[in-house]
Coordinates of C-alpha atoms in Angstrom, one line a residue:
X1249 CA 170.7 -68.9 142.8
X1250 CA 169.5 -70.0 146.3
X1251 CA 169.3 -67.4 149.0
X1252 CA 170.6 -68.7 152.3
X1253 CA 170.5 -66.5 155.6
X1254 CA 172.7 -64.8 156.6
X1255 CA 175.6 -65.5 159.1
X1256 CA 176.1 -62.3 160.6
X1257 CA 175.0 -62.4 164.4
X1258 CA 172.5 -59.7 164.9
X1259 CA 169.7 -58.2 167.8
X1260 CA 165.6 -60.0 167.2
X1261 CA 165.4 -57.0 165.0
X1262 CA 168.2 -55.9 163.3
X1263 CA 169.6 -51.6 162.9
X1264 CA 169.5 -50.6 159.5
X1265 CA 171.4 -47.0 159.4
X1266 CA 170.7 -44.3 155.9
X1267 CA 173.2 -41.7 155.8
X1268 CA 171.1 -38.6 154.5
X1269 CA 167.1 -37.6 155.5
X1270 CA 165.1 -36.9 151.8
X1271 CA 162.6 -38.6 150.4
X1272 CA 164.1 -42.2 149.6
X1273 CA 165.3 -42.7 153.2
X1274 CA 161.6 -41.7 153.9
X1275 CA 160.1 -44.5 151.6
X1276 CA 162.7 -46.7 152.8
X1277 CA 161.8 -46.2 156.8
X1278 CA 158.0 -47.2 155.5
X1279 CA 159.1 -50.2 153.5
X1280 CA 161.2 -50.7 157.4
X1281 CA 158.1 -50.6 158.9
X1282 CA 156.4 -53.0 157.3
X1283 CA 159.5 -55.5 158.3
X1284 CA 159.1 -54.7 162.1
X1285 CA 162.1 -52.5 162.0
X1286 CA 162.8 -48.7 162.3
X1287 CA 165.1 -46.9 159.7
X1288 CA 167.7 -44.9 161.5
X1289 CA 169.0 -41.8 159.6
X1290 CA 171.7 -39.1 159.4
X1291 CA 169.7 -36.2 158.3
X1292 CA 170.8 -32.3 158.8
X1293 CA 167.9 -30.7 160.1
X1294 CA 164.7 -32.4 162.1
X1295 CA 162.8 -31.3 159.4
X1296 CA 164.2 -33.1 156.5
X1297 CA 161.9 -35.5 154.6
X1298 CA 162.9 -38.3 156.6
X1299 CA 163.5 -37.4 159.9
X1300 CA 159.8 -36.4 159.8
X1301 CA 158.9 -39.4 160.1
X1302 CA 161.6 -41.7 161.5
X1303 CA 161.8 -41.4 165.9
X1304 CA 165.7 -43.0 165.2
X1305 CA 167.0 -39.7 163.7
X1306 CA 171.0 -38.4 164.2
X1307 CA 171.5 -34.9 163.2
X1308 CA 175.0 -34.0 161.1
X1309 CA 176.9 -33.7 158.3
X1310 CA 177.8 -36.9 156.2
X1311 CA 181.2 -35.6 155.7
X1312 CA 181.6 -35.7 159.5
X1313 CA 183.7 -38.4 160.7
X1314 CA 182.0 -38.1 163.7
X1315 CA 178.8 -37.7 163.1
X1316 CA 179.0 -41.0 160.5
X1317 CA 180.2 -43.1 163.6
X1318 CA 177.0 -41.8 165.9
X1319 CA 174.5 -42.8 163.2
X1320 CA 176.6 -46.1 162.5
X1321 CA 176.5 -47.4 166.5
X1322 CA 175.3 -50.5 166.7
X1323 CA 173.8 -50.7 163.5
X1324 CA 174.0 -54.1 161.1
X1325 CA 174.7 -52.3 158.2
X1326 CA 175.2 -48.7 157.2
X1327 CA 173.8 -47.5 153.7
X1328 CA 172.7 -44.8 151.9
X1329 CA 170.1 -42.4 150.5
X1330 CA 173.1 -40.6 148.4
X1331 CA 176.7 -41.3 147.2
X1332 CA 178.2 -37.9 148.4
X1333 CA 179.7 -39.1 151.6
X1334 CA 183.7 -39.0 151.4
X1335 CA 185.2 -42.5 150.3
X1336 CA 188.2 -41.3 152.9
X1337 CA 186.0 -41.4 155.8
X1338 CA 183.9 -44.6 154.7
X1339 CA 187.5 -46.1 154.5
X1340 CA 187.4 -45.5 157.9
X1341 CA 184.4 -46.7 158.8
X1342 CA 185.2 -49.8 157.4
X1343 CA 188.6 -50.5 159.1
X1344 CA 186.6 -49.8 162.4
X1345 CA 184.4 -52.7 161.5
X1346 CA 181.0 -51.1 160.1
X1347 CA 179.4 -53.1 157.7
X1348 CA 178.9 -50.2 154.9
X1349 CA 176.4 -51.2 151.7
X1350 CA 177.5 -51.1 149.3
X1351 CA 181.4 -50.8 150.5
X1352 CA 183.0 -47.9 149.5
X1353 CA 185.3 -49.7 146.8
X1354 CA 181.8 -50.2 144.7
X1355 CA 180.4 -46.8 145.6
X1356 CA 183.4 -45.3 144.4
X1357 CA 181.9 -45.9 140.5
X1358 CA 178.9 -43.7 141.4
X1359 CA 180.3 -41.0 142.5
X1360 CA 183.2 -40.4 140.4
X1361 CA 182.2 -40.6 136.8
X1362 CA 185.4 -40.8 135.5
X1363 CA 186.2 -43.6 137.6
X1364 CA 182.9 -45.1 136.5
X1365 CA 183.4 -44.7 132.7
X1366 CA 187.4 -46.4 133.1
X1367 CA 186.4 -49.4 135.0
X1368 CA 183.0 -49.9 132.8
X1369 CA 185.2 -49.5 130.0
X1370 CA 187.8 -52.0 131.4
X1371 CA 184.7 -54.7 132.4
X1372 CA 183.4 -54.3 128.2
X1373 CA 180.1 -52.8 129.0
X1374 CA 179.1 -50.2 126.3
X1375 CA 179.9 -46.7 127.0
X1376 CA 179.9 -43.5 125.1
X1377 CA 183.3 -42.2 124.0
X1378 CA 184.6 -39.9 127.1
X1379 CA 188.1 -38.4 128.1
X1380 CA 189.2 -36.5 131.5
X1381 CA 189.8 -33.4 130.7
X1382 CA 192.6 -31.0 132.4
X1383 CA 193.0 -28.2 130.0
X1384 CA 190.1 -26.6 127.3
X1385 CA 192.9 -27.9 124.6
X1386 CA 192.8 -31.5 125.5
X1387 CA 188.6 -30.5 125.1
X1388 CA 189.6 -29.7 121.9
X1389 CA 191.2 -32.6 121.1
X1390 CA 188.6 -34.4 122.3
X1391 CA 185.9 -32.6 120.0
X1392 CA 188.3 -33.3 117.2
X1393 CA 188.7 -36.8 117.8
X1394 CA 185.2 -38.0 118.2
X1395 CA 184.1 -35.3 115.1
X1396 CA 180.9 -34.1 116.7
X1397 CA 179.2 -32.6 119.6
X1398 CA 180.1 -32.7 123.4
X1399 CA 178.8 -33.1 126.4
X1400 CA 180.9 -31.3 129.6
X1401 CA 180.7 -33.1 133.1
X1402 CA 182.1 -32.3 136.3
X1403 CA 183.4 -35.7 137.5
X1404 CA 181.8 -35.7 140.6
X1405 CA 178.7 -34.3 142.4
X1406 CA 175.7 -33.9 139.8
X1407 CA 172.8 -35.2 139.6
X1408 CA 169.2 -34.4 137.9
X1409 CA 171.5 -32.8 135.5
X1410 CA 173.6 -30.6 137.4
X1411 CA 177.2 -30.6 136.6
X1412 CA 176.3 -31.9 133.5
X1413 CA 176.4 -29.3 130.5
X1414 CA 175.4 -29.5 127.0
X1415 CA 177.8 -27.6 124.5
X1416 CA 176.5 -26.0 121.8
X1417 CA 180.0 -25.9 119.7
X1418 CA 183.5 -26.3 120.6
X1419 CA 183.5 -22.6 121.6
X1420 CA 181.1 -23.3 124.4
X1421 CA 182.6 -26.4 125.2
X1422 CA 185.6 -24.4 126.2
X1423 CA 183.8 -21.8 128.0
X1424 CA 182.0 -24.4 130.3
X1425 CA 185.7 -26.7 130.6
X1426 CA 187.4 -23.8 131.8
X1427 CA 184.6 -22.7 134.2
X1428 CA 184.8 -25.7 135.7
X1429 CA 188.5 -25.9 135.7
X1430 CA 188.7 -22.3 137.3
X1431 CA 186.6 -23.3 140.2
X1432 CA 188.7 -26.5 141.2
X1433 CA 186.2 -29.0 139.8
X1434 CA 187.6 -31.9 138.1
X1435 CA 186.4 -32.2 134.3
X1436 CA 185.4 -35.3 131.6
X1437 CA 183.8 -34.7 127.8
X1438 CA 181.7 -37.4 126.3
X1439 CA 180.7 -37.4 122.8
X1440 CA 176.6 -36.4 122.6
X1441 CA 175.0 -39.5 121.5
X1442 CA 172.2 -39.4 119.0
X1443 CA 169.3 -40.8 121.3
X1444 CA 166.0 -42.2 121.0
X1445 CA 165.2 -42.8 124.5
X1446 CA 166.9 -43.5 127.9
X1447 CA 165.9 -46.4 130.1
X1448 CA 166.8 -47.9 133.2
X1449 CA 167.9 -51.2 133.8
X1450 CA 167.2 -51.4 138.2
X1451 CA 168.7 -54.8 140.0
X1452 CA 169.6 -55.6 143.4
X1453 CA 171.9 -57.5 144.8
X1454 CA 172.7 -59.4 148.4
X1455 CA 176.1 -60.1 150.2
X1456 CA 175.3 -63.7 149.0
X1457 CA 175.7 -62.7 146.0
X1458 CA 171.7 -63.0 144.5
X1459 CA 170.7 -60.8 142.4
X1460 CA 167.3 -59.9 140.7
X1461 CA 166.2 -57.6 137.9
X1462 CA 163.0 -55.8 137.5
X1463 CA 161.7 -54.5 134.3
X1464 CA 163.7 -52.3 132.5
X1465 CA 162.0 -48.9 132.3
X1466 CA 161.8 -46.0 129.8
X1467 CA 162.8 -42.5 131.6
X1468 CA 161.3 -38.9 129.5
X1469 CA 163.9 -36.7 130.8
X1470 CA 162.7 -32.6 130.7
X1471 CA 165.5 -30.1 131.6
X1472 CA 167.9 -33.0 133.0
X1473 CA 165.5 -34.0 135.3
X1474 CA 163.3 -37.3 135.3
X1475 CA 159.8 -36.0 134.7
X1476 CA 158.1 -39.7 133.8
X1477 CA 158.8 -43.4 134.0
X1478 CA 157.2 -46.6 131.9
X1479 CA 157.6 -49.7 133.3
X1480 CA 158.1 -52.0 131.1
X1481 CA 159.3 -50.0 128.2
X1482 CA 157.1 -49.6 125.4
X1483 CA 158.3 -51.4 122.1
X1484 CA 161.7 -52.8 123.8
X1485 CA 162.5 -56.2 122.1
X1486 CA 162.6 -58.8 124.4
X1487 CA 166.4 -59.6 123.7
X1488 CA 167.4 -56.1 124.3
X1489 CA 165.3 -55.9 128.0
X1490 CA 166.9 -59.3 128.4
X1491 CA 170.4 -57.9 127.6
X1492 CA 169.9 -54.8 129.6
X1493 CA 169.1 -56.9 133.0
X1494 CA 172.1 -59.3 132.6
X1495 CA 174.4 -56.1 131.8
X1496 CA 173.0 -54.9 135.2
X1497 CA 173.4 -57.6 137.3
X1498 CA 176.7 -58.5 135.7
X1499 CA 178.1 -54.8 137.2
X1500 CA 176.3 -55.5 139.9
X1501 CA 178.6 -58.5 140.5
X1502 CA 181.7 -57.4 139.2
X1503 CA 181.7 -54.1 140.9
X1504 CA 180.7 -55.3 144.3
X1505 CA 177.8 -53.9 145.1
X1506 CA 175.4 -54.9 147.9
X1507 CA 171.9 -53.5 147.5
X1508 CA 169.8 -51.6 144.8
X1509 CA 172.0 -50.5 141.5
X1510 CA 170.0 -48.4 138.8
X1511 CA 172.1 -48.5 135.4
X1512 CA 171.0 -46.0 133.5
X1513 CA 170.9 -46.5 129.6
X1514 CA 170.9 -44.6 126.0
X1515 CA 169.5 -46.4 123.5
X1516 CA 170.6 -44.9 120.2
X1517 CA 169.1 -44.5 116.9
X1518 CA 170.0 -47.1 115.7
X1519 CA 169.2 -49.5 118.4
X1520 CA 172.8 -50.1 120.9
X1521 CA 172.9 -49.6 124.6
X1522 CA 175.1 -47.6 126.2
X1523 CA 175.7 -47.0 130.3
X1524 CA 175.0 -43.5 131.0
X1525 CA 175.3 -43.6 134.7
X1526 CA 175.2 -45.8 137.8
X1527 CA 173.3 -44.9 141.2
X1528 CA 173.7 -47.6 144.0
X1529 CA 170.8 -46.7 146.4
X1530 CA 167.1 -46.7 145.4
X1531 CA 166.6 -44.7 142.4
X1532 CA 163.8 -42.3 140.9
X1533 CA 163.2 -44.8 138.1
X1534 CA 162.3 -47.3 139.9
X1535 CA 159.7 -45.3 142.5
X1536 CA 156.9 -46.9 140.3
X1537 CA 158.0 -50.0 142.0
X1538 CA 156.0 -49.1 145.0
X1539 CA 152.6 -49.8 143.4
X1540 CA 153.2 -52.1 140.4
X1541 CA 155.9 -54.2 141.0
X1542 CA 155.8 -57.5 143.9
X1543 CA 158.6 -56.0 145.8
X1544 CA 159.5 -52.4 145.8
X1545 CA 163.1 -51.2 145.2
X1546 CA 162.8 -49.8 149.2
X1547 CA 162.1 -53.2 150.7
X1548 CA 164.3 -54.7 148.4
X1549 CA 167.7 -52.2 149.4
X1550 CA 166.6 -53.7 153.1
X1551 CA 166.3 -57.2 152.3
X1552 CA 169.8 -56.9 150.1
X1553 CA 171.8 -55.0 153.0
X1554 CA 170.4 -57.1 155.2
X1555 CA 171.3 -60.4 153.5
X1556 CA 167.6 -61.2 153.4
X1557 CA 166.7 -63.7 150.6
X1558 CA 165.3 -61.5 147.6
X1559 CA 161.9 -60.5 147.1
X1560 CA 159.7 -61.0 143.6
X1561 CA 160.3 -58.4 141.3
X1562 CA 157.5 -59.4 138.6
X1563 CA 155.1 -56.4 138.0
X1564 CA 151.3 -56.4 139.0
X1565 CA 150.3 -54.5 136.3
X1566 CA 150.6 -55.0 132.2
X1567 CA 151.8 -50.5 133.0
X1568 CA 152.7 -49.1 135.2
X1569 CA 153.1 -44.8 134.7
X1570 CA 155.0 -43.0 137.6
X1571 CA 155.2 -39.0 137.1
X1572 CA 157.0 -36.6 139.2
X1573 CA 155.9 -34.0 141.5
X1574 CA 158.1 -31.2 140.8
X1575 CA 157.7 -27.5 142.6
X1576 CA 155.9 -24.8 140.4
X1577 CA 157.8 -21.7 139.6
X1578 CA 155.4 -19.8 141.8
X1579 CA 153.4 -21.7 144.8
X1580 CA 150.0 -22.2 144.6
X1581 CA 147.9 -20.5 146.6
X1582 CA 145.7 -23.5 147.5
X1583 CA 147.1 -25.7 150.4
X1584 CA 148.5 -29.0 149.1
X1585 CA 145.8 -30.4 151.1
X1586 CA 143.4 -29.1 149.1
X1587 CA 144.7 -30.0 145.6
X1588 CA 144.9 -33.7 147.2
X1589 CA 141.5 -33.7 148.1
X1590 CA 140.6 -32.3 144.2
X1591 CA 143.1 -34.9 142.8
X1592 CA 141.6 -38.0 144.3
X1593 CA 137.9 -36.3 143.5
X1594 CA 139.2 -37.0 139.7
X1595 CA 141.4 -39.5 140.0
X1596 CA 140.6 -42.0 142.4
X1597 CA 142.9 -44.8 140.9
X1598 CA 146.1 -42.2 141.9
X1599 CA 148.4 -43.5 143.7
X1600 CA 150.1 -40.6 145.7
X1601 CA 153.6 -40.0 147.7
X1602 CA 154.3 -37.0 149.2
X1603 CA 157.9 -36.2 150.6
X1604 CA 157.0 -33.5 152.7
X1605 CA 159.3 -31.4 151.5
X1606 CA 158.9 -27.3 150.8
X1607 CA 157.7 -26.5 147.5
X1608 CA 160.4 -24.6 145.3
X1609 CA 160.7 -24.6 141.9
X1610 CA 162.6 -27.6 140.2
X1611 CA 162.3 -29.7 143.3
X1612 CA 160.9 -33.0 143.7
X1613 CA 158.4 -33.3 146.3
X1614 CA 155.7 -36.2 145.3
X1615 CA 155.5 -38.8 142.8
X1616 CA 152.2 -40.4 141.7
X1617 CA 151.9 -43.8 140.0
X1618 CA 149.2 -45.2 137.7
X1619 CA 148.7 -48.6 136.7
X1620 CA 147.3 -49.9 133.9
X1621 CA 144.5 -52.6 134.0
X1622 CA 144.6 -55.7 133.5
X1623 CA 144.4 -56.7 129.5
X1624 CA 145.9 -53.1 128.7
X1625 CA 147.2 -52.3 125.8
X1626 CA 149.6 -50.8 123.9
X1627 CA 146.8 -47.9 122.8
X1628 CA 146.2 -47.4 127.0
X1629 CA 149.5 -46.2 127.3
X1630 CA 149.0 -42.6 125.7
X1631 CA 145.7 -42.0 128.1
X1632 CA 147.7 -43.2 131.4
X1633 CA 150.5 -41.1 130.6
X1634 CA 148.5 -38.0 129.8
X1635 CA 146.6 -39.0 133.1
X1636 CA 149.9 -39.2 135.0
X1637 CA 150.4 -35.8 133.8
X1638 CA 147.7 -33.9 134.0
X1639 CA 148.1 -35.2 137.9
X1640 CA 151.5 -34.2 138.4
X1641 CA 150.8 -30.6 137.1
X1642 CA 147.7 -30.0 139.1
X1643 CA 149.5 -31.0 142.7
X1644 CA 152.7 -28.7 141.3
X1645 CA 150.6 -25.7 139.8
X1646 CA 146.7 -26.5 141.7
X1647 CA 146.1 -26.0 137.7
X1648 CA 144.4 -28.7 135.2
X1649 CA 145.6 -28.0 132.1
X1650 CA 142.8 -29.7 130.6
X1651 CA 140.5 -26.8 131.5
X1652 CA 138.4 -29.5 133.6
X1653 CA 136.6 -27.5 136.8
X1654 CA 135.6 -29.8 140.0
X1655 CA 132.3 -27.9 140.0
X1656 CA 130.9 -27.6 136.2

């Protein structure tokens, strides 16, 4: 489809607003930057990863009513680095005439899982079995009905796999569903699906309705948290990466949604898709976007919120490998500095981002990319990946764990 511009009067250069300051409000105030424009945020402290970089900055809480309407002013569109605002005062928003991306009736299916998992359900897109639960005996049901293990979820609020808890046996299935319960939190079980891998299918889409799909990605998940992303995905037929994007952009479309959507996938032993999750705001799998794909997913959110046509999302590279920088369980004592300098000593092809965020453990505060050359095989990709994360570790730990020594 033909991307017109848009309608909507607007200032020489328009006031794109991100509620919340971390690190993909960051990349998206440098994808800004390159468009002549200045990202403003909602962040809660000055030195959030975002507002260290970003002169437009409003400090508050996105479940303050007022503090939404101060970082809204004047703005041409309000969106978001996260989905934890309060649909109630988006509602609000909206009936005062701010143009929220995506509007709160599609950002409603990412942050309510149950929500997510009826309407997916009702649209014919693949989904694990699931059921809300309100009492550990309906869990039991549950477990009884699907004849297998379960997975607990809090309906709302988790991500890099909090609020989402494995059972061992219908015992501990109880004891988490009635944790949950106890503390007010609202509660769903979904069967645990027999996996081979989870992927990503990323799209974006304009008011205008056009849509693109980049290559859909494998994710290695360690712990519940995204550790490493291949773009494409090794060994995915062509008909099933093909289905995967059209599944995407058909939510995309159906749910409303104006900006980046990340549909996150199972595939399952035997070879079926099914929609894990949906994020509607750039997305850790698609981070390797910024070095091996035409348009990153950061100037594509812009051009999308701002009606912009779309931007090429073909991929530079035959690979691309993107690893997380996650926080060591005990700092290192050499200055982040200093392990960048080492790094780039080794590793001159790495392509770094740094959130500038405090290293604790868990927490993601870098990612580096790699890209394959051109006329790379399928026997390159083990050798980028162990590349990718023998770099990750070192900036965590200031560690190779290759024994290799700068100075020998």
């Amino acid at each position: 489809m033909m991307a017109v511009p848009s309608t909507r009067p607007r200032g020489p250069v328009p006031t794109v607003a991100m509620v919340g300051g971390g690190q993909l409000a960051r990349m998206t105030h440098q994808a800004a930057i390159a468009m002549g424009q200045t990202l403003r945020v909602l962040a809660t402290a000055a030195d959030e990863s975002a507002a260290q970089v970003t002169p437009d900055v409003v400090i508050g809480s996105h479940t303050d009513l007022e503090d939404l309407r101060r970082v809204a002013a004047g703005a041409d569109v309000l969106t978001f680095d996260h989905e934890h605002v309060p649909a109630e005062l988006l509602d609000k928003l909206v009936a005062e005439g701010v143009n929220v991306a995506p509007p709160p009736q599609a950002l409603v299916h990412a942050q309510d899982k149950l929500v997510m998992r009826r309407r997916l359900e009702a649209l014919g897109a693949p989904v694990p079995r699931y059921a809300g639960i309100g009492s550990p005996d309906e869990l039991d049901a549950f477990a009884a009905r699907v004849g297998g293990p379960v997975v607990v979820k809090a309906v709302r609020g988790g991500y890099d796999g909090r609020g989402v808890r494995m059972a061992r046996d219908p015992s501990h299935a109880r004891e988490i569903a009635a944790t949950f319960l106890a503390e007010g939190v609202p509660v769903m079980a979904e069967e645990q699906v027999d996996l081979r891998r989870e992927l990503s299918a990323l799209v974006a889409r304009s008011p205008f309705g056009q849509g693109a799909a980049w290559p859909v990605v494998e994710t290695v998940q360690r712990d519940g948290i995204c550790v490493q992303v291949i773009a494409p995905a090794p060994d995915l037929p062509d008909d099933v990466a093909s289905a995967a994007q059209r599944l995407a952009l058909r939510l995309a479309a159906e749910l409303g949604v104006v900006g980046v959507l990340a549909v996150e996938l199972f595939e399952t032993a035997e070879g079926a898709l099914l929609v894990n999750e949906l994020a509607m705001r750039p997305h850790n799998s698609g981070h390797w976007t910024m070095d091996g794909a035409r348009t990153s997913q950061f100037e594509q959110h812009l051009r999308a919120v701002l009606d912009y046509p779309l931007g090429d999302t073909g991929a530079i590279a035959p690979v691309t490998v993107m690893a997380n920088v996650l926080g060591a369980a005990q700092q290192p004592a050499m200055t982040v500095d200093e392990r960048l300098h080492h790094l780039y000593a080794r590793m001159p092809d790495a392509r770094v981002h740094l959130y500038g965020k405090a290293e604790r453990p868990g927490r993601k505060v870098g990612h580096i990319n790699f890209l394959g050359g051109q006329g790379a095989g399928a026997a390159d990709l083990p050798r980028l990946r162990e590349r990718a994360e023998l770099a990750a570790h070192w900036l965590s730990h200031g560690q190779w764990t290759d024994g290799w020594d700068p100075h020998g």
